[in-house]
Short mmCIF file of C-alpha atoms and ligand atoms in Angstrom, two decimals:
data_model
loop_
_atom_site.label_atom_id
_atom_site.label_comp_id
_atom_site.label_asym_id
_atom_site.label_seq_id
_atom_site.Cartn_x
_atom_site.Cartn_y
_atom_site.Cartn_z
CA UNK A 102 -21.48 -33.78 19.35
CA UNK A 103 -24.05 -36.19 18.42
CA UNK A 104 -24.45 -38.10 21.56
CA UNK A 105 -26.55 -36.35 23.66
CA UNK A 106 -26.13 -35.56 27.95
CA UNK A 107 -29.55 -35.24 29.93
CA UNK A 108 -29.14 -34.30 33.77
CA UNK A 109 -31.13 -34.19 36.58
CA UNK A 110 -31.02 -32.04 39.23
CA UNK A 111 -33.46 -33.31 41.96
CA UNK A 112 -32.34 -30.50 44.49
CA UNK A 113 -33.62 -30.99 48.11
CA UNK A 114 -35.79 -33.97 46.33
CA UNK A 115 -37.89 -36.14 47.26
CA UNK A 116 -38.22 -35.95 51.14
CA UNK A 117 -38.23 -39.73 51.64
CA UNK A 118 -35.43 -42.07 50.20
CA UNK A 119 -37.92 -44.63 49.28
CA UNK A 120 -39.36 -42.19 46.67
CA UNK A 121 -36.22 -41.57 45.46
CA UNK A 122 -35.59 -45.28 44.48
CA UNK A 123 -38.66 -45.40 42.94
CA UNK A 124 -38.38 -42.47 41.08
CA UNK A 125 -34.45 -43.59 40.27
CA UNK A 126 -35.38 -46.88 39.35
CA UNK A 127 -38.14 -45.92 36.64
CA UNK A 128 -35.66 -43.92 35.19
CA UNK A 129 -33.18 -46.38 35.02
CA UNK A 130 -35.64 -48.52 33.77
CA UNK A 131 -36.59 -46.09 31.14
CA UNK A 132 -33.10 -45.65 29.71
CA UNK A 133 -32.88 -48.90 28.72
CA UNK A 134 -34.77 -48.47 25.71
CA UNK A 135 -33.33 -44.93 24.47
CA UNK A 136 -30.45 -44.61 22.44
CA UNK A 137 -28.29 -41.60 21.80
CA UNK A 138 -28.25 -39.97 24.92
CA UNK A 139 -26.20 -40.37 28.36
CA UNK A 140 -28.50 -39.77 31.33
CA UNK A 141 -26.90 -38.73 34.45
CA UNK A 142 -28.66 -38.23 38.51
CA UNK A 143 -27.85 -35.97 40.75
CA UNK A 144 -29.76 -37.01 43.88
CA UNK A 145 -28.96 -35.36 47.44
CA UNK A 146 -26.25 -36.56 49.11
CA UNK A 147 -28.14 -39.04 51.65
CA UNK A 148 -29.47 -40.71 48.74
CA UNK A 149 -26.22 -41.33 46.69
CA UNK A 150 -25.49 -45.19 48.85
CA UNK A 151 -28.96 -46.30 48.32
CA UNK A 152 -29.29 -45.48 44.53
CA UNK A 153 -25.33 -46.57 44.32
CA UNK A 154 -26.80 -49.70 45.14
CA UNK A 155 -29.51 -49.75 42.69
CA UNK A 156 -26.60 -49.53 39.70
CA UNK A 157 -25.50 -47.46 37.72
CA UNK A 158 -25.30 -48.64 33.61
CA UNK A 159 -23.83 -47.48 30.48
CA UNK A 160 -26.71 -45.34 30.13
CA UNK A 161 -27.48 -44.21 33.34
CA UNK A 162 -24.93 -42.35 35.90
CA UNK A 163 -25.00 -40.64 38.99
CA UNK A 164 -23.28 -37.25 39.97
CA UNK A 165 -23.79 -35.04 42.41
CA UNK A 166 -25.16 -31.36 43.55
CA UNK A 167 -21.73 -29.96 45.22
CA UNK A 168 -18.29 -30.89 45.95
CA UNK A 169 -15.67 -29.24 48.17
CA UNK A 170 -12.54 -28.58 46.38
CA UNK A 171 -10.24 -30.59 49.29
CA UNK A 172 -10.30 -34.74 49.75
CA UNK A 173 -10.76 -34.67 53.77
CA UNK A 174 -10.35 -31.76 56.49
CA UNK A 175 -12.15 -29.60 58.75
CA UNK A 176 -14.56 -28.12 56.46
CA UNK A 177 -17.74 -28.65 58.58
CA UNK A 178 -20.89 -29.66 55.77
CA UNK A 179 -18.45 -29.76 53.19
CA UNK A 180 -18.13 -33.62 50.75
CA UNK A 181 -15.47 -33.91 48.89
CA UNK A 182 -15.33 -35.57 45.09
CA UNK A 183 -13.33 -38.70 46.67
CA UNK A 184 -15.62 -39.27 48.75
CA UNK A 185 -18.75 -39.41 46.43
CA UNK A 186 -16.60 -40.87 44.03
CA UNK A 187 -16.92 -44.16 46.41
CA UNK A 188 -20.82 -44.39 45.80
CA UNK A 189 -20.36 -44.43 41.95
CA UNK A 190 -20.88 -40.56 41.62
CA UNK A 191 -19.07 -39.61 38.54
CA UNK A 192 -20.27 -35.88 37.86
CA UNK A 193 -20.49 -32.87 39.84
CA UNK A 194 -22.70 -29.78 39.52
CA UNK A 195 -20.96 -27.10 40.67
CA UNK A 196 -21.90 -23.05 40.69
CA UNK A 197 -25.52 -23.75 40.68
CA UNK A 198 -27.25 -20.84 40.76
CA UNK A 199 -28.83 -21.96 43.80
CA UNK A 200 -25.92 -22.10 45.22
CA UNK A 201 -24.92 -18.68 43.97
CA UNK A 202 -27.39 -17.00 45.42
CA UNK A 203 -26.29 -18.01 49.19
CA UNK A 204 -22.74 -16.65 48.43
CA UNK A 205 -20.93 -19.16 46.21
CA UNK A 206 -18.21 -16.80 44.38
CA UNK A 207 -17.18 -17.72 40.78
CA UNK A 208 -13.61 -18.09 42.58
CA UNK A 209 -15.24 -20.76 45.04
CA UNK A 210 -16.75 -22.49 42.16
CA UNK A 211 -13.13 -22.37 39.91
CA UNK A 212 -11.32 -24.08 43.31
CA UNK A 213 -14.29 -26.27 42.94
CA UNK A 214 -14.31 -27.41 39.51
CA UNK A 215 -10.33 -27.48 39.29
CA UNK A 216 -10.24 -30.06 41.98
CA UNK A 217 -13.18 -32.31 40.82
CA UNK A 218 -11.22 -32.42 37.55
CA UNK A 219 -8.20 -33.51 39.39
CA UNK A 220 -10.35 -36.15 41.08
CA UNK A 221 -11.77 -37.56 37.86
CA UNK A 222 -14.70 -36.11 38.35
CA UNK A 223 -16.91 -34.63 35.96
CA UNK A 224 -17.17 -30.85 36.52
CA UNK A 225 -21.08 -29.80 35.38
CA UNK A 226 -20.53 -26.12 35.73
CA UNK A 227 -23.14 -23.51 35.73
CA UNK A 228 -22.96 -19.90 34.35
CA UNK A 229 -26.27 -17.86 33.67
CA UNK A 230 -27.55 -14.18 34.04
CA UNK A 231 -29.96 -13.45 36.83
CA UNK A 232 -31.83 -10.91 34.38
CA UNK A 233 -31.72 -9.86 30.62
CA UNK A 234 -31.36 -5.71 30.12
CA UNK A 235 -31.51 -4.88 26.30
CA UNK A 236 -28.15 -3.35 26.88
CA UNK A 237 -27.05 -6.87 26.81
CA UNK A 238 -24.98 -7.09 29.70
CA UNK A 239 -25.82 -10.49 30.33
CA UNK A 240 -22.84 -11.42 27.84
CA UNK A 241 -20.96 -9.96 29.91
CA UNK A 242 -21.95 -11.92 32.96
CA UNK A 243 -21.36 -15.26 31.04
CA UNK A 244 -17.89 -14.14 30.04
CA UNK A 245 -16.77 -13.07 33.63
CA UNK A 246 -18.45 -16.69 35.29
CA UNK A 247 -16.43 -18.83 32.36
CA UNK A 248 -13.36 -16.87 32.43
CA UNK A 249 -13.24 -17.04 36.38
CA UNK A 250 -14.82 -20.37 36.84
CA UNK A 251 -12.33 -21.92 34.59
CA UNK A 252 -9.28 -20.29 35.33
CA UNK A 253 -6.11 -22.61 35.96
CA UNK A 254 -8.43 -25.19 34.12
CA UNK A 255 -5.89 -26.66 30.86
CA UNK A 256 -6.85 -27.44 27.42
CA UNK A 257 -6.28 -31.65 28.81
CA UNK A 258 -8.69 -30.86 31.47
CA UNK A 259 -11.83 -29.85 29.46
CA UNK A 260 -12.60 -34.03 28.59
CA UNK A 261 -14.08 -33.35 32.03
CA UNK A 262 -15.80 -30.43 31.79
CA UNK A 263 -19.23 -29.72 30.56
CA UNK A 264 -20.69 -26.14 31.20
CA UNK A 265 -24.69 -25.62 32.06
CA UNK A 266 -26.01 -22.02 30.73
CA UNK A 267 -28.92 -21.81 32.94
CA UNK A 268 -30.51 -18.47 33.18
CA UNK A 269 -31.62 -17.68 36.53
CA UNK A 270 -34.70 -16.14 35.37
CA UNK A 271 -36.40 -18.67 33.56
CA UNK A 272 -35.76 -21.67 36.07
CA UNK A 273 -38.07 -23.45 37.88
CA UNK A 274 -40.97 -21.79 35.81
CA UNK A 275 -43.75 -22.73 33.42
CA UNK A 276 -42.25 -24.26 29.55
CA UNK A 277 -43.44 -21.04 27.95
CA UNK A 278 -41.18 -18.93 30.45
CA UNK A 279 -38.04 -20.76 29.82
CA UNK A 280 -35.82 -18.93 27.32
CA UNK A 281 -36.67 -18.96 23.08
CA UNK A 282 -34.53 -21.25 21.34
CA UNK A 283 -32.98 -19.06 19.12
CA UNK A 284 -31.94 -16.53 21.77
CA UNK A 285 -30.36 -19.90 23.18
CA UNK A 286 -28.46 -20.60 20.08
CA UNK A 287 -27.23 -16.67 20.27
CA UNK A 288 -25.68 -17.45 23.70
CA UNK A 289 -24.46 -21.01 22.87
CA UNK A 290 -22.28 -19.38 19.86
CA UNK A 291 -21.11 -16.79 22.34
CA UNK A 292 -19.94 -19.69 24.97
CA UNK A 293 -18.38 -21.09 22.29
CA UNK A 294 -16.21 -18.12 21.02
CA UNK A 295 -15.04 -17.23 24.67
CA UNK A 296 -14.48 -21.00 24.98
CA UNK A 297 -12.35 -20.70 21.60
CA UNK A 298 -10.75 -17.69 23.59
CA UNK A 299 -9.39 -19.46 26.55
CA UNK A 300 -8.83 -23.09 24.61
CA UNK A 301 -8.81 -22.73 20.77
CA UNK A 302 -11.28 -23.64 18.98
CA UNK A 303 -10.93 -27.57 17.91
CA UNK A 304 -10.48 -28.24 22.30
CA UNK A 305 -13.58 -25.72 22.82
CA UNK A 306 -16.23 -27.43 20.46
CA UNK A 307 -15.20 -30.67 22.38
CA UNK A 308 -17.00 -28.85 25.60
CA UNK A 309 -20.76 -30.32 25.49
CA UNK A 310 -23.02 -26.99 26.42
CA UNK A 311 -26.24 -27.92 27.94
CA UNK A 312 -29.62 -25.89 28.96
CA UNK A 313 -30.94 -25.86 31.53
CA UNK A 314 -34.59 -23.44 32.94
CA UNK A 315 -37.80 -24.87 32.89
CA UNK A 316 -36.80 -27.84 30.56
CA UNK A 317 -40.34 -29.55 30.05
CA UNK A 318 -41.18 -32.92 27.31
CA UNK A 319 -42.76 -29.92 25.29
CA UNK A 320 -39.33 -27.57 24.54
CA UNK A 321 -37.10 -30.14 25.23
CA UNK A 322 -36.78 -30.66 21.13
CA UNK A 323 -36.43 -26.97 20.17
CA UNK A 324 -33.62 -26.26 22.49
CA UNK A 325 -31.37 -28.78 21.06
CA UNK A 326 -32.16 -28.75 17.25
CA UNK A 327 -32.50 -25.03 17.30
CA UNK A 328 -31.13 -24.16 20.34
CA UNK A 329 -28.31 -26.56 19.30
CA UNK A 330 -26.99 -27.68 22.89
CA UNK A 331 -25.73 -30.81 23.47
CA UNK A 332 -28.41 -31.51 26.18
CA UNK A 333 -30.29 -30.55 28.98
CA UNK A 334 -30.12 -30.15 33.01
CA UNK A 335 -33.57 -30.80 34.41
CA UNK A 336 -34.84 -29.88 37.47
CA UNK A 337 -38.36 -29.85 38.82
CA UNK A 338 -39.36 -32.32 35.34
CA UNK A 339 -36.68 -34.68 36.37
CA UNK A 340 -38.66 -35.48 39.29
CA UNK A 341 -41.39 -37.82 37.86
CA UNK A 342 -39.77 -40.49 36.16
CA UNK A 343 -42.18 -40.35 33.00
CA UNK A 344 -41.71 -37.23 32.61
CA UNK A 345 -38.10 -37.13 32.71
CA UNK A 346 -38.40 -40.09 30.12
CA UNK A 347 -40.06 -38.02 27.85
CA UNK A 348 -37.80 -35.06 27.83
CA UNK A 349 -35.32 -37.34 26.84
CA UNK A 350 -37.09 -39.15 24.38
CA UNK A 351 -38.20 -35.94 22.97
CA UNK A 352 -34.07 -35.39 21.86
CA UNK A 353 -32.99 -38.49 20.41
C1 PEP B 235 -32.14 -26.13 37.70
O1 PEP B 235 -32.33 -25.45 38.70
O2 PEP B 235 -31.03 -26.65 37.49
C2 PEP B 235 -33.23 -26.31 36.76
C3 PEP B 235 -32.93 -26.51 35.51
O3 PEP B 235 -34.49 -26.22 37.28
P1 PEP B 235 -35.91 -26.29 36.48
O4 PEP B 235 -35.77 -27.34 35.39
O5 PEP B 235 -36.89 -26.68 37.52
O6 PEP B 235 -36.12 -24.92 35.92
#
């Protein structure tokens, strides 16, 4: 894949919606002047109508941090892909690890992804080990999220699927806590072959695999040329515009 994906998770960012046009706008700005790569913001949902109106360009999208896998119902908190879809919201990340941690099952997250796909939306789905044992069990975490996470998901689906290793561990840390690139690449070939598994393997290189864990301007490079992802999901750097730029610059 030679055109890259860069998203940005802003969480429960920034407090105030006027920050987040600023900070959405300097991106968007930004963008303009990079080639190669297909930027994507995920803002929180109250945020999503104000930065819809802002635009969204060939270069710059907007997604989302959740959806609910029904279109309308009594599912109190719950917003489904139809109805982001309506502020220009074309991507969804869904299994977060954030999200995990409060109870999210890898069968919530498969309901989840299968209807976002059915939607048209873009299903960002995350998989990643909470810790790394030399025994290597972490393998077998990935395997178990994927093979849950996508099951009932079809080999015409996957143009709408890309999948986020993020290990637990190293997000939200300093760059030199984040994960070594070639232990990345190591876990990238092993997506790949349980990919293959499920889909084949011409369908299953077609799934871009991003990284995501303490993505900073200063790794960003090594992760994709020897980490060879197809991009990155940034949080906590994706919330200065400059810096976000620079990550992204740092890959093209
Ligand atoms: C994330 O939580 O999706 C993430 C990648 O966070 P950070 O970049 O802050 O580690």
């Amino acid at each position: 894949m030679s055109k890259k994906i860069v998203i940005a998770n802003w969480k429960m960012n920034p407090s105030k919606v006027a920050e987040a046009k600023k900070i959405y706008n300097g991106i968007k700005k930004g963008v303009t002047k990079i080639r190669g790569v297909d930027t994507v913001v995920c803002p929180p949902f109250v945020f999503l109508p104000e930065l819809a109106k802002l635009g969204v360009t060939k270069k710059l999208a907007l997604g989302v941090q959740d959806t609910f896998y029904e279109e309308t119902g009594a599912q109190t908190g719950q917003v489904s892909p139809a109805m982001v879809k309506g502020y220009k919201a074309k991507y969804t990340i869904l299994g977060h690890s954030e999200r995990r941690a409060l109870g999210e099952s890898s069968d919530l997250v498969n309901k989840k992804v299968r209807h976002a796909i059915v939607e048209g939306c873009t299903a960002v789905m995350c998989v990643g080990e909470t810790e790394r044992s030399d025994e290597g069990d972490y393998f077998r975490v990935i395997r178990e999220e994927l093979e849950v996470g996508l099951a009932g998901v079809k080999r015409a689906d996957l143009s709408k699927l890309i999948i986020a290793y993020e290990p637990v561990w190293a997000i939200g840390k300093r760059a030199e806590e984040a994960l070594d690139a070639p232990a990345l690449y190591e876990m990238v070939l092993f997506i790949q072959k349980v990919l293959t598994e499920l889909y084949g393997r011409a369908p299953a290189q077609k799934v871009p695999i991003l990284y995501g864990g303490s993505v900073k301007p200063s790794n960003a490079k090594e992760f994709v040329e020897v980490g060879k992802v197809d991009g990155l999901l940034v949080g906590g750097a994706s919330l200065k515009a400059n810096e976000f730029l620079d990550i992204i610059k740092e890959i093209v």
